[in-house]
Coordinates of C-alpha atoms and ligand atoms in Angstrom, one line a residue:
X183 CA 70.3 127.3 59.6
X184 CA 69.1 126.6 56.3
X185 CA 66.1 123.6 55.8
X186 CA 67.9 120.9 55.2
X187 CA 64.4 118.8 53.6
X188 CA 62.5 119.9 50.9
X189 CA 59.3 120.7 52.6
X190 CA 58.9 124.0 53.3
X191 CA 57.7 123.2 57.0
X192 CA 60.5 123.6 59.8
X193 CA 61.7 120.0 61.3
X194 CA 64.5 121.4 63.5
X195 CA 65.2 125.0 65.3
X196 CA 63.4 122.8 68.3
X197 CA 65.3 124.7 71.4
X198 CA 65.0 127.8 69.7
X199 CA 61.4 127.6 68.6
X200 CA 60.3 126.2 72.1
X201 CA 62.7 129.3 74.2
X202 CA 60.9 131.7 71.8
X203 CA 57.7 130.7 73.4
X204 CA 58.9 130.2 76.5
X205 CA 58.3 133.5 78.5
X206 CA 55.0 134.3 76.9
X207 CA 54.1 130.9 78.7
X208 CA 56.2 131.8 81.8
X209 CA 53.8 135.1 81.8
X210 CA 50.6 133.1 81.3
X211 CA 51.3 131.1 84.2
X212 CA 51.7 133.9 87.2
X213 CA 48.0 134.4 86.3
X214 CA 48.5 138.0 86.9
X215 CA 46.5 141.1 85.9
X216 CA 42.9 140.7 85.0
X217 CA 41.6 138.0 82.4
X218 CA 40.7 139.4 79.6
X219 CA 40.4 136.7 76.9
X220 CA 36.0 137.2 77.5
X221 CA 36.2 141.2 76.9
X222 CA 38.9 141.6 74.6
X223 CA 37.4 138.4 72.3
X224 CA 36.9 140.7 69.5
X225 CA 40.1 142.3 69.4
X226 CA 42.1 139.1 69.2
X227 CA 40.1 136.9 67.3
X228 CA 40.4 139.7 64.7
X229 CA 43.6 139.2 64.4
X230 CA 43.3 135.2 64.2
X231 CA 40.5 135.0 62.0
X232 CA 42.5 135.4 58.4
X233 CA 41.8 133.5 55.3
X234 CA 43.6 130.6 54.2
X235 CA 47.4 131.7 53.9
X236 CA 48.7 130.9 50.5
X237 CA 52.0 131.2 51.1
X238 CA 53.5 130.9 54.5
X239 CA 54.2 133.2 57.4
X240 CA 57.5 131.5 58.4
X241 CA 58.2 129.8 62.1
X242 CA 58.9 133.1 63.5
X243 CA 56.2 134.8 62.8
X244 CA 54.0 131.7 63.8
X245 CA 56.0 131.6 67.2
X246 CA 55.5 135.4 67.6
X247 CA 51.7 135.1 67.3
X248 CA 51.2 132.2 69.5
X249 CA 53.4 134.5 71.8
X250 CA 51.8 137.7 71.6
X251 CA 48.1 136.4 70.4
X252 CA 47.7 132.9 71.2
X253 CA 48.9 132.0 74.8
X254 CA 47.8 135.4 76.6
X255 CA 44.6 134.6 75.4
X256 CA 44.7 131.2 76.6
X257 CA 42.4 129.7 79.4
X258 CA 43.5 130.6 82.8
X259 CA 41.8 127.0 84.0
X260 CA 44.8 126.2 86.3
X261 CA 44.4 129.6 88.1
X262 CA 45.3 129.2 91.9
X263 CA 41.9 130.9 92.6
X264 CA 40.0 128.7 89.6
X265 CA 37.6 125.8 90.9
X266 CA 35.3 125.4 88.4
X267 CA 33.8 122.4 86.9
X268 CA 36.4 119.5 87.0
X269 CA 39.5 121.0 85.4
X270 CA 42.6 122.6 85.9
X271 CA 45.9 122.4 84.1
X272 CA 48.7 120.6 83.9
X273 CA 51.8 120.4 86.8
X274 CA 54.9 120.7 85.3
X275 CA 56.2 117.3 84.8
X276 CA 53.0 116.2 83.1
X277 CA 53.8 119.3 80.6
X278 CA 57.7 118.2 80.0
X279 CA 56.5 114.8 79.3
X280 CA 53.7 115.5 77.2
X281 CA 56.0 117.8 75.0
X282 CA 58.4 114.7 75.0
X283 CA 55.7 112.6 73.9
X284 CA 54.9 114.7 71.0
X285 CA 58.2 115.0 69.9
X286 CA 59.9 111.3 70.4
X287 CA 56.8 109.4 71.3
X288 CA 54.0 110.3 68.7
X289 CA 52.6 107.3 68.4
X290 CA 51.3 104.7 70.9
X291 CA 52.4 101.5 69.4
X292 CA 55.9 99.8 68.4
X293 CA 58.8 99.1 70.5
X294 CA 59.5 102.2 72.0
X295 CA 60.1 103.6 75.7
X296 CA 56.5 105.6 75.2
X297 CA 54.7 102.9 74.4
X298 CA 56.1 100.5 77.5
X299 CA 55.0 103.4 79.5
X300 CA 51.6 102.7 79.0
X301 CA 51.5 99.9 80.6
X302 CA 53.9 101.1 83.2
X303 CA 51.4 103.9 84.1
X304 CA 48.2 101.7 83.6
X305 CA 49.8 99.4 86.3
X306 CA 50.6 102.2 88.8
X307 CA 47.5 103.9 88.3
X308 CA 45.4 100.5 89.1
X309 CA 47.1 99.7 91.9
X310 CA 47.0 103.7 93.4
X311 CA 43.3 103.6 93.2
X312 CA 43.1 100.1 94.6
X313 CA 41.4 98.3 91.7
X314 CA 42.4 94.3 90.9
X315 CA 45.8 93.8 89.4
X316 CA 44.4 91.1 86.8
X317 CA 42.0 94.1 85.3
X318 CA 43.3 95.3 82.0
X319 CA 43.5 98.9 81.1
X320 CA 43.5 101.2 77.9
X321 CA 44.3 104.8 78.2
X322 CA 41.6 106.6 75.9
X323 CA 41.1 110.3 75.2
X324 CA 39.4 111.2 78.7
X325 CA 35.9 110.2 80.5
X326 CA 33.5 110.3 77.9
X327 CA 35.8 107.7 76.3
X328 CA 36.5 106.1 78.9
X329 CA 32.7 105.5 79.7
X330 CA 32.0 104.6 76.4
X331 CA 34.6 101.4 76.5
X332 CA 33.3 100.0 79.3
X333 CA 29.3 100.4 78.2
X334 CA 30.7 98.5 74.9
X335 CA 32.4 95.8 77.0
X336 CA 29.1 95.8 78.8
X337 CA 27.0 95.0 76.0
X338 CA 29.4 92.7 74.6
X339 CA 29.0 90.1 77.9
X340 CA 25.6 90.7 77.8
X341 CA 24.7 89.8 74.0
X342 CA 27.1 87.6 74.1
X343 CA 25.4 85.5 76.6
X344 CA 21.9 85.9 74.6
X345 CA 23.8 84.5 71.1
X346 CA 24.5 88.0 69.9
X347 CA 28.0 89.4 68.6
X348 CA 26.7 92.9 69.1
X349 CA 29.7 93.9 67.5
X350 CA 29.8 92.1 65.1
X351 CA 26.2 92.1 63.8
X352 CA 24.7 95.1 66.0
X353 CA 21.9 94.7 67.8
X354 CA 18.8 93.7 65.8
X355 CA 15.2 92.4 66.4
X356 CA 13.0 93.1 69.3
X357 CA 14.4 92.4 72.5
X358 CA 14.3 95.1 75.3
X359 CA 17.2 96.3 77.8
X360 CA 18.1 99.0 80.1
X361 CA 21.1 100.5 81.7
X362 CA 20.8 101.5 85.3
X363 CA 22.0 104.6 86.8
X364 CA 21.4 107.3 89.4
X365 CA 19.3 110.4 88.2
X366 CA 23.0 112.1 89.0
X367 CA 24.8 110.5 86.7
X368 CA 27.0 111.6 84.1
X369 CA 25.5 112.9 80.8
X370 CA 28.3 111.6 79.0
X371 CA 27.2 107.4 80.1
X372 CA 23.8 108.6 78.8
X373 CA 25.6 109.8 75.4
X374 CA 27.7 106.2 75.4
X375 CA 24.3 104.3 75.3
X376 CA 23.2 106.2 72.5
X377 CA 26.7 105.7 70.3
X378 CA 26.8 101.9 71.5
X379 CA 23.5 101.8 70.0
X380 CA 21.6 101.3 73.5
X381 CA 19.8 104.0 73.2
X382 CA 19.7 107.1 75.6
X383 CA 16.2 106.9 76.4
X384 CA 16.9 103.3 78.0
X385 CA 19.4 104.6 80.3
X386 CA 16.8 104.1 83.4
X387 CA 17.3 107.3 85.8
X388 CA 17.0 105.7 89.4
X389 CA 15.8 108.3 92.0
X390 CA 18.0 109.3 94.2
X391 CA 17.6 109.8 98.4
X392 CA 18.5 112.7 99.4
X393 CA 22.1 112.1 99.9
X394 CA 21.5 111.7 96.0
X395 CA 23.4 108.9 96.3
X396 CA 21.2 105.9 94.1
X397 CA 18.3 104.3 95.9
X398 CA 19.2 100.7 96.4
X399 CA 16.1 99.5 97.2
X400 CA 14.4 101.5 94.0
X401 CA 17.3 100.3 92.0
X402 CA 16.2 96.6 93.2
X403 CA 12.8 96.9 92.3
X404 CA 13.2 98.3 88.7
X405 CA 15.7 95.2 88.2
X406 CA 12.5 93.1 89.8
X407 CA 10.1 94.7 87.4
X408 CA 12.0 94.7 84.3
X409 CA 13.2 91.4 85.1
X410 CA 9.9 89.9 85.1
X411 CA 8.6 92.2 81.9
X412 CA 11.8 90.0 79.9
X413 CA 13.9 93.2 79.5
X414 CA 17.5 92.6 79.7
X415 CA 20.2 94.6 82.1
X416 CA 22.7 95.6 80.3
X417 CA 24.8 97.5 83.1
X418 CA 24.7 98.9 86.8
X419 CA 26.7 102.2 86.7
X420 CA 27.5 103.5 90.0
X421 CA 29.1 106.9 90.2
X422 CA 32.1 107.0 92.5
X423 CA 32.1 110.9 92.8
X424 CA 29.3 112.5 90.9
X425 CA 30.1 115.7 89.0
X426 CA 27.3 117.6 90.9
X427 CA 28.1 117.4 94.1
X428 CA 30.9 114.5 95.0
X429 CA 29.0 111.9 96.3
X430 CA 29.5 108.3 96.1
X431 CA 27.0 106.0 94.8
X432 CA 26.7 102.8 97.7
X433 CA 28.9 100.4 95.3
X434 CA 28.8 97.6 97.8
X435 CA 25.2 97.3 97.8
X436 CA 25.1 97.6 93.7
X437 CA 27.9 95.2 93.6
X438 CA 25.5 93.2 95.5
X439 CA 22.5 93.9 93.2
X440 CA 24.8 93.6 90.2
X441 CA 25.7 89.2 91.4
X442 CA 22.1 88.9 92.3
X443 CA 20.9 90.1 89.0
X444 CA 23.8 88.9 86.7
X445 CA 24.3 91.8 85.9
X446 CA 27.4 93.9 84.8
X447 CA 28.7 96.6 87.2
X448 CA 30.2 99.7 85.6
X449 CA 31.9 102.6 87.6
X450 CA 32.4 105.9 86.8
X451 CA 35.2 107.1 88.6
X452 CA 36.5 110.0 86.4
X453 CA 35.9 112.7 88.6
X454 CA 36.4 110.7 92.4
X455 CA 38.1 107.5 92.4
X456 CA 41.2 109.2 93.1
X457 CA 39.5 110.3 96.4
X458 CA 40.2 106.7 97.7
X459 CA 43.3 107.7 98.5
X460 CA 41.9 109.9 101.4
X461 CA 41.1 107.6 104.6
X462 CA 38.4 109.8 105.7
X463 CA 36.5 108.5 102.5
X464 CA 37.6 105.0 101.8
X465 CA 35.4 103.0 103.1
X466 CA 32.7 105.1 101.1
X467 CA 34.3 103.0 97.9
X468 CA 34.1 99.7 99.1
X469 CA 33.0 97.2 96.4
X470 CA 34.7 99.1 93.9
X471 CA 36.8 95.9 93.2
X472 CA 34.0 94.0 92.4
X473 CA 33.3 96.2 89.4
X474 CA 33.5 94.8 85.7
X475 CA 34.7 98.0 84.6
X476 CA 35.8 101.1 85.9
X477 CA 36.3 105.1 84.0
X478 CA 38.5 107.1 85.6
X479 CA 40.1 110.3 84.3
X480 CA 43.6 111.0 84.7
X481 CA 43.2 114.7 83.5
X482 CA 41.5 115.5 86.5
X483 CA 42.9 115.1 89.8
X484 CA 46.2 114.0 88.8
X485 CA 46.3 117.0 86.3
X486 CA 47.5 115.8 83.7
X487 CA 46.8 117.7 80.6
X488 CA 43.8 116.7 79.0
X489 CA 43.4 114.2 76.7
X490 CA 43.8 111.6 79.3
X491 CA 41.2 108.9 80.2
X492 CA 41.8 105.1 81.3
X493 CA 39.2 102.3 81.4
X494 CA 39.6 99.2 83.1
X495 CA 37.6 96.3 82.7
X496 CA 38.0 93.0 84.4
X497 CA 37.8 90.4 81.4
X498 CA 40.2 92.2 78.7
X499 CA 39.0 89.6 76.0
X500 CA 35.7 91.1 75.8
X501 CA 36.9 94.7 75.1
X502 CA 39.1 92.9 72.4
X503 CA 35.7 91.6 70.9
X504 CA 33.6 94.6 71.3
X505 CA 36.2 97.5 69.9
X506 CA 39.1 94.7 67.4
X507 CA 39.8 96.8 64.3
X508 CA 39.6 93.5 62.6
X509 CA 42.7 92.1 61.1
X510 CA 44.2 94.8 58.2
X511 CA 46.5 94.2 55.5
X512 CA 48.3 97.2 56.1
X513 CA 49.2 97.1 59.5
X514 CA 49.1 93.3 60.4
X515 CA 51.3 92.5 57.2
X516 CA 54.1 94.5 58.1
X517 CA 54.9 93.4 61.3
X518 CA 57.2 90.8 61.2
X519 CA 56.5 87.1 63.2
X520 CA 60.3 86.5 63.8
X521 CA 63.1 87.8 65.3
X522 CA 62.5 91.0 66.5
X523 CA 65.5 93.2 64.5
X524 CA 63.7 96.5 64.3
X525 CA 61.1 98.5 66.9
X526 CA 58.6 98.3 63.7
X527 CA 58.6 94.5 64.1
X528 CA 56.5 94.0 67.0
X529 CA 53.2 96.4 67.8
X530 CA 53.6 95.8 71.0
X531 CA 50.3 96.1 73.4
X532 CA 47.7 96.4 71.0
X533 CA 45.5 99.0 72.9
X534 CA 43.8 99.9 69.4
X535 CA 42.1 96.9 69.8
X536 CA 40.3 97.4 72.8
X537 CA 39.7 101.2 72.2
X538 CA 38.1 103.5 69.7
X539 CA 41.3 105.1 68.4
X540 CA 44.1 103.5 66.1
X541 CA 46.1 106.3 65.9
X542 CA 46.7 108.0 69.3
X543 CA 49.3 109.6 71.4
X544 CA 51.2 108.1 74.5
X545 CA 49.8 109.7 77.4
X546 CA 51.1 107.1 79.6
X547 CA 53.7 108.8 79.9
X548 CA 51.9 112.1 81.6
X549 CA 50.7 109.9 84.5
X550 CA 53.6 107.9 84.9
X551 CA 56.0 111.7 85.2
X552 CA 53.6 112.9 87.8
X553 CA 53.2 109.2 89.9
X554 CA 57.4 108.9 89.3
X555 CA 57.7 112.9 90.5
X556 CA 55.2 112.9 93.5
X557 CA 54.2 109.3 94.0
X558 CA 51.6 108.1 95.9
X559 CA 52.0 109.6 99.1
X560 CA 52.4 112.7 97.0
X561 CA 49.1 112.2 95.4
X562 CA 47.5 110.9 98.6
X563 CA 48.3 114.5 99.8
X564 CA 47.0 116.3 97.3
X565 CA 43.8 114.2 97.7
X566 CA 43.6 114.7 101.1
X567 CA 44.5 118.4 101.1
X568 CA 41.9 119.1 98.6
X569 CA 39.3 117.2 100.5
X570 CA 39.9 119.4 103.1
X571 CA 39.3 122.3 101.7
X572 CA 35.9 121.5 100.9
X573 CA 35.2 121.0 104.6
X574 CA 37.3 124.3 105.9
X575 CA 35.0 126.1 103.2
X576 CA 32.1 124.1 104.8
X577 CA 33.1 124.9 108.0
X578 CA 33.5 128.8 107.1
X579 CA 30.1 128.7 105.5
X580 CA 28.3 127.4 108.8
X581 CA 30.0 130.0 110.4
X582 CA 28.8 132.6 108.4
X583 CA 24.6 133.9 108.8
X584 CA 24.5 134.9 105.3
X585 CA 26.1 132.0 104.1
X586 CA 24.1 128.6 103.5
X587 CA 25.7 124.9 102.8
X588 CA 23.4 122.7 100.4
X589 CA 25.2 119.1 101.3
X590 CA 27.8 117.8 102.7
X591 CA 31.0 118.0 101.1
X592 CA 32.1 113.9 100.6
X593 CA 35.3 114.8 98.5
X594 CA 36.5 118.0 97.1
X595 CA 33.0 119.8 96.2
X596 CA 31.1 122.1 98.5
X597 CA 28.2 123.3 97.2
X598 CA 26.5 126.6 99.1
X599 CA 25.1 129.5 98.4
X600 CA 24.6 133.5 100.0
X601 CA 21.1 133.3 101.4
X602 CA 19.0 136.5 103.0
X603 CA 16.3 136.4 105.5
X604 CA 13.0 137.0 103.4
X605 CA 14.3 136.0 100.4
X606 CA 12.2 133.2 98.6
X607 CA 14.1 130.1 96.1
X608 CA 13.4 132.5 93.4
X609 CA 15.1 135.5 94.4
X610 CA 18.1 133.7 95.9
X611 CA 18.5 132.2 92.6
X612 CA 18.8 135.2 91.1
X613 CA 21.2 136.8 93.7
X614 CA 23.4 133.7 93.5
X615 CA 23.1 133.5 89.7
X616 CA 24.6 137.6 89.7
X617 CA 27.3 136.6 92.1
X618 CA 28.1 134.0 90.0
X619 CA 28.8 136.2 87.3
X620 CA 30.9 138.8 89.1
X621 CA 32.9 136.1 90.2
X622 CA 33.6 135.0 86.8
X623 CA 33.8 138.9 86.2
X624 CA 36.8 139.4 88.6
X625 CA 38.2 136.1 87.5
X626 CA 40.4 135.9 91.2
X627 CA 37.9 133.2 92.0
X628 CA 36.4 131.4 90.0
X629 CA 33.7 128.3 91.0
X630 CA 31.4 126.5 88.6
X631 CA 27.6 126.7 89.6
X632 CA 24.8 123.6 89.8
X633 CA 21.6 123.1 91.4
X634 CA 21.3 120.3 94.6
X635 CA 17.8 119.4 95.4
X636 CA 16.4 121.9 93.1
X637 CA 18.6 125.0 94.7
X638 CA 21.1 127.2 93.0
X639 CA 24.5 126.0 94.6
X640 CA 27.9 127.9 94.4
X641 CA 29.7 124.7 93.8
X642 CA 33.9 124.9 93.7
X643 CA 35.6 121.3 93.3
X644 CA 39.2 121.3 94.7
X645 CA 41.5 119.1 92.1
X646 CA 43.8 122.0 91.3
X647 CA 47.6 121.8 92.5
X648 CA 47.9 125.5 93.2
X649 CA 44.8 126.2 94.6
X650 CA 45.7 127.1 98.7
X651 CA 43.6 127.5 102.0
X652 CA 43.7 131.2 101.1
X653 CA 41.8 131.1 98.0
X654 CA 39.3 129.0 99.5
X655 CA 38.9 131.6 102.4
X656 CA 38.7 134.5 99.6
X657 CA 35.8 132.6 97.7
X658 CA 33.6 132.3 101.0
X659 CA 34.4 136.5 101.0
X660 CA 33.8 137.1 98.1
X661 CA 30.9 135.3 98.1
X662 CA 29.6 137.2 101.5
X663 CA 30.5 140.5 99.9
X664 CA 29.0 140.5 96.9
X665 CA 26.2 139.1 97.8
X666 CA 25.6 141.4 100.6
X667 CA 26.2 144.3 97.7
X668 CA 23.9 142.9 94.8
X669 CA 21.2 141.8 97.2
X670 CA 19.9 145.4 97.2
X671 CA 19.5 145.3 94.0
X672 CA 17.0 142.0 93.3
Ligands
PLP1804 C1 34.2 114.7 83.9 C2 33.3 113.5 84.1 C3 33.0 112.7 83.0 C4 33.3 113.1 81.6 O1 34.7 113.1 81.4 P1 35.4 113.9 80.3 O2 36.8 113.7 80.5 O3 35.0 115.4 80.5 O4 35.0 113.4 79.0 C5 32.2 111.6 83.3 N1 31.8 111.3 84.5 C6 32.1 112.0 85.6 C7 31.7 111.6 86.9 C8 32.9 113.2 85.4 O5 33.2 113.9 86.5

């Protein structure tokens, strides 16, 4: 078919362009053979590395590169035997509707089924995760946005209340504050404090016990002290779910400290709040309700692709205040106050208003596709199944001499290491560190690494939808074997 427009770039061949790419992706997703994306790199980046085209390639050769180059060189993140870090890919329906997104969807605002879906899935997703039907939510680009809105509503109450419009005016002259964490918590909070203008170094690191979950009591004489030195709390953040190793910060009591103090309670749920869903847990997230704002992160345990963060806050006008583009000409001026003839007439939920972003896609739409395809029980299930892997590899690991569990798993993580009799911190260190890599080497299974009360820890978290009890029994032998091999050699 000729191109009916006169730009050169293709606006139809849709079904034929997306078939053409279709069993390259098929192939990528059996995970099969070895990875080799790491190894080859210099082979194929060779060939993606050209100058500037001046004149085109054409679709088809475009679709033939991202078929032959592109995709079998992706990242194999959603691997059945891949645990690493927080992330995995995308279930299917989340795909199809993110693709749909793109294509009928591409904006969030305006009278359009997309845009309704964000508030559709921002509804769902409070209610799944138990959090107060009167809070107001935004879907923002993932976690470290999602942080970052509730921080700014954050210092908005709090200037506010001192005759500031931080927002407004920023934050001059010489008063002092603090934000109040655990020393687990997220780097990305840290990073918020510092683009909020905060400031990272007043992000106060609480000790933690060690359950490295927050120290209440420490937490309550740091607010004491700096209460009576005049420096003003700007936020409690309590981690539901740290990224280290799972665990929950006690939100009750903070939610305690927080009305005591005055003070606003922030959660960061992006990794864990989903885990509320398992009844084992729940009671470990009590208080979460009482938060003024919660993160959470949509693109990890409901895998949906990433790109997907939501915040919620409890008083929507003050995330209005702190993130309002302002009224513009442009936008405001043609939008028509009367009868509503035309989906351009009416914006609809104005979520750039209370977010960083004017322009952004619908990703409502990706959690609302996998909460209308598998529901809550289905989610619950997934949550629950992957919690439970984390204890069978527990279990396993207890079981085994030469295996050594560093904490308790609380949700999906277990963190453990291959330990040797005779072998001092530093030299399991090293044997771990060089399993760690031939791990990554073999690429069948795949953890991410940290360190829990200053040990090297083997540390898989369970989100991913294909991961089964198998692979987790395969880690803990791989683990075992290779560490009974490289051992000789450190
Ligand atoms: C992943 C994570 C973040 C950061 O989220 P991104 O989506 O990676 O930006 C923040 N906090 C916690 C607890 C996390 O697990």
């Amino acid at each position: 078919m000729e191109n009916p427009t006169p730009d050169p770039s293709e606006t139809g061949r849709l079904s034929e362009s997306l078939a053409a790419i279709l069993p390259s992706l098929e192939a990528f997703n059996q995970f099969d053979g070895s990875d080799n994306a790491g190894r080859d790199r210099a082979n194929w980046t060779a060939l993606l590395d050209r100058s500037l085209p001046q004149s085109g390639a054409g679709l088809d050769e475009v679709l033939r590169e991202l078929s032959e180059i592109v995709i079998p060189n992706g990242l194999r993140n959603g691997a059945p035997g891949f645990s690493g870090w927080v992330t995995t890919a995308p279930t299917t329906s989340a795909v199809a509707a993110t693709l749909a997104s793109t294509v009928a969807g591409s904006q969030r605002y305006w009278i359009q089924a997309f845009h309704h879906l964000e508030a559709v899935a921002l509804r769902w997703l409070a209610e799944l995760l138990c959090l107060p039907a009167e809070h107001a939510g935004v879907f923002v680009s993932g976690g470290s946005v999602a942080n970052l809105i509730g921080l700014g509503a954050a210092r908005q109450f709090v200037f506010e209340k001192a005759g500031i419009d931080p927002a407004r005016d920023g934050l001059a002259g010489d008063r002092r504050w603090r934000i109040y964490a655990s020393s687990e918590v997220h780097h990305v909070v840290t990073r918020a404090a510092g683009v909020l203008g905060l400031g990272r170094s007043n992000v106060c690191a609480v000790k933690t016990g060690t359950d490295l979950r927050i120290d209440v009591a420490a937490l309550r004489e740091q607010l004491l002290t700096d209460r009576n030195d005049g420096i003003l709390p700007v936020a409690i953040v309590a981690t539901a779910g740290t990224v280290n190793t799972g665990v929950i910060d006690p939100i009750e009591a903070m939610a305690d400290l927080a009305a005591e103090f005055g003070v606003w309670l922030h959660v960061d749920g992006a990794y864990g709040l989903p885990g509320i869903l398992d009844p084992r847990v729940v009671d470990l997230f009590r208080g979460v309700e009482r938060a003024d704002s919660v993160a959470v992160d949509p693109h990890k345990w409901l895998a949906v692709p990433v790109g997907c963060g939501a915040t919620f806050v409890r008083n929507r006008g003050l995330i209005g205040r702190a993130f309002t583009m302002e009224t513009a000409e442009y936008l405001e001026g043609s939008v028509s106050d009367g009868p509503v003839d035309s989906p351009f007439d009416d914006f609809g939920e104005t979520y750039f208003h209370w977010s960083v972003e004017q322009s952004a896609p619908s990703r409502g739409v990706q959690v609302w596709a996998v909460l209308r395809e598998i529901g809550a029980d289905g989610m619950r299930a997934r949550v629950v199944r992957d919690n439970s892997f984390a204890r069978q590899l527990a279990d396993h690991v207890q079981a085994d001499n030469r295996l050594e569990l560093l904490a308790d798993p609380v949700l999906s993580i277990c963190c453990f290491r291959y330990r040797r009799p005779g072998f001092d911190e530093e030299r399991l260190a090293t044997v771990n560190g060089a399993i760690m890599r031939q791990l990554r080497a073999d690429g069948v299974c795949v953890p991410s690494a940290t360190t829990v009360n200053g040990r090297y820890a083997i540390r898989p978290c369970f989100i991913n939808p294909r991961t089964t009890a198998r692979d987790v029994e395969e880690l803990a032998r791989r683990v075992r074997r290779h560490g009974d091999e490289l051992s000789t050699a450190v």
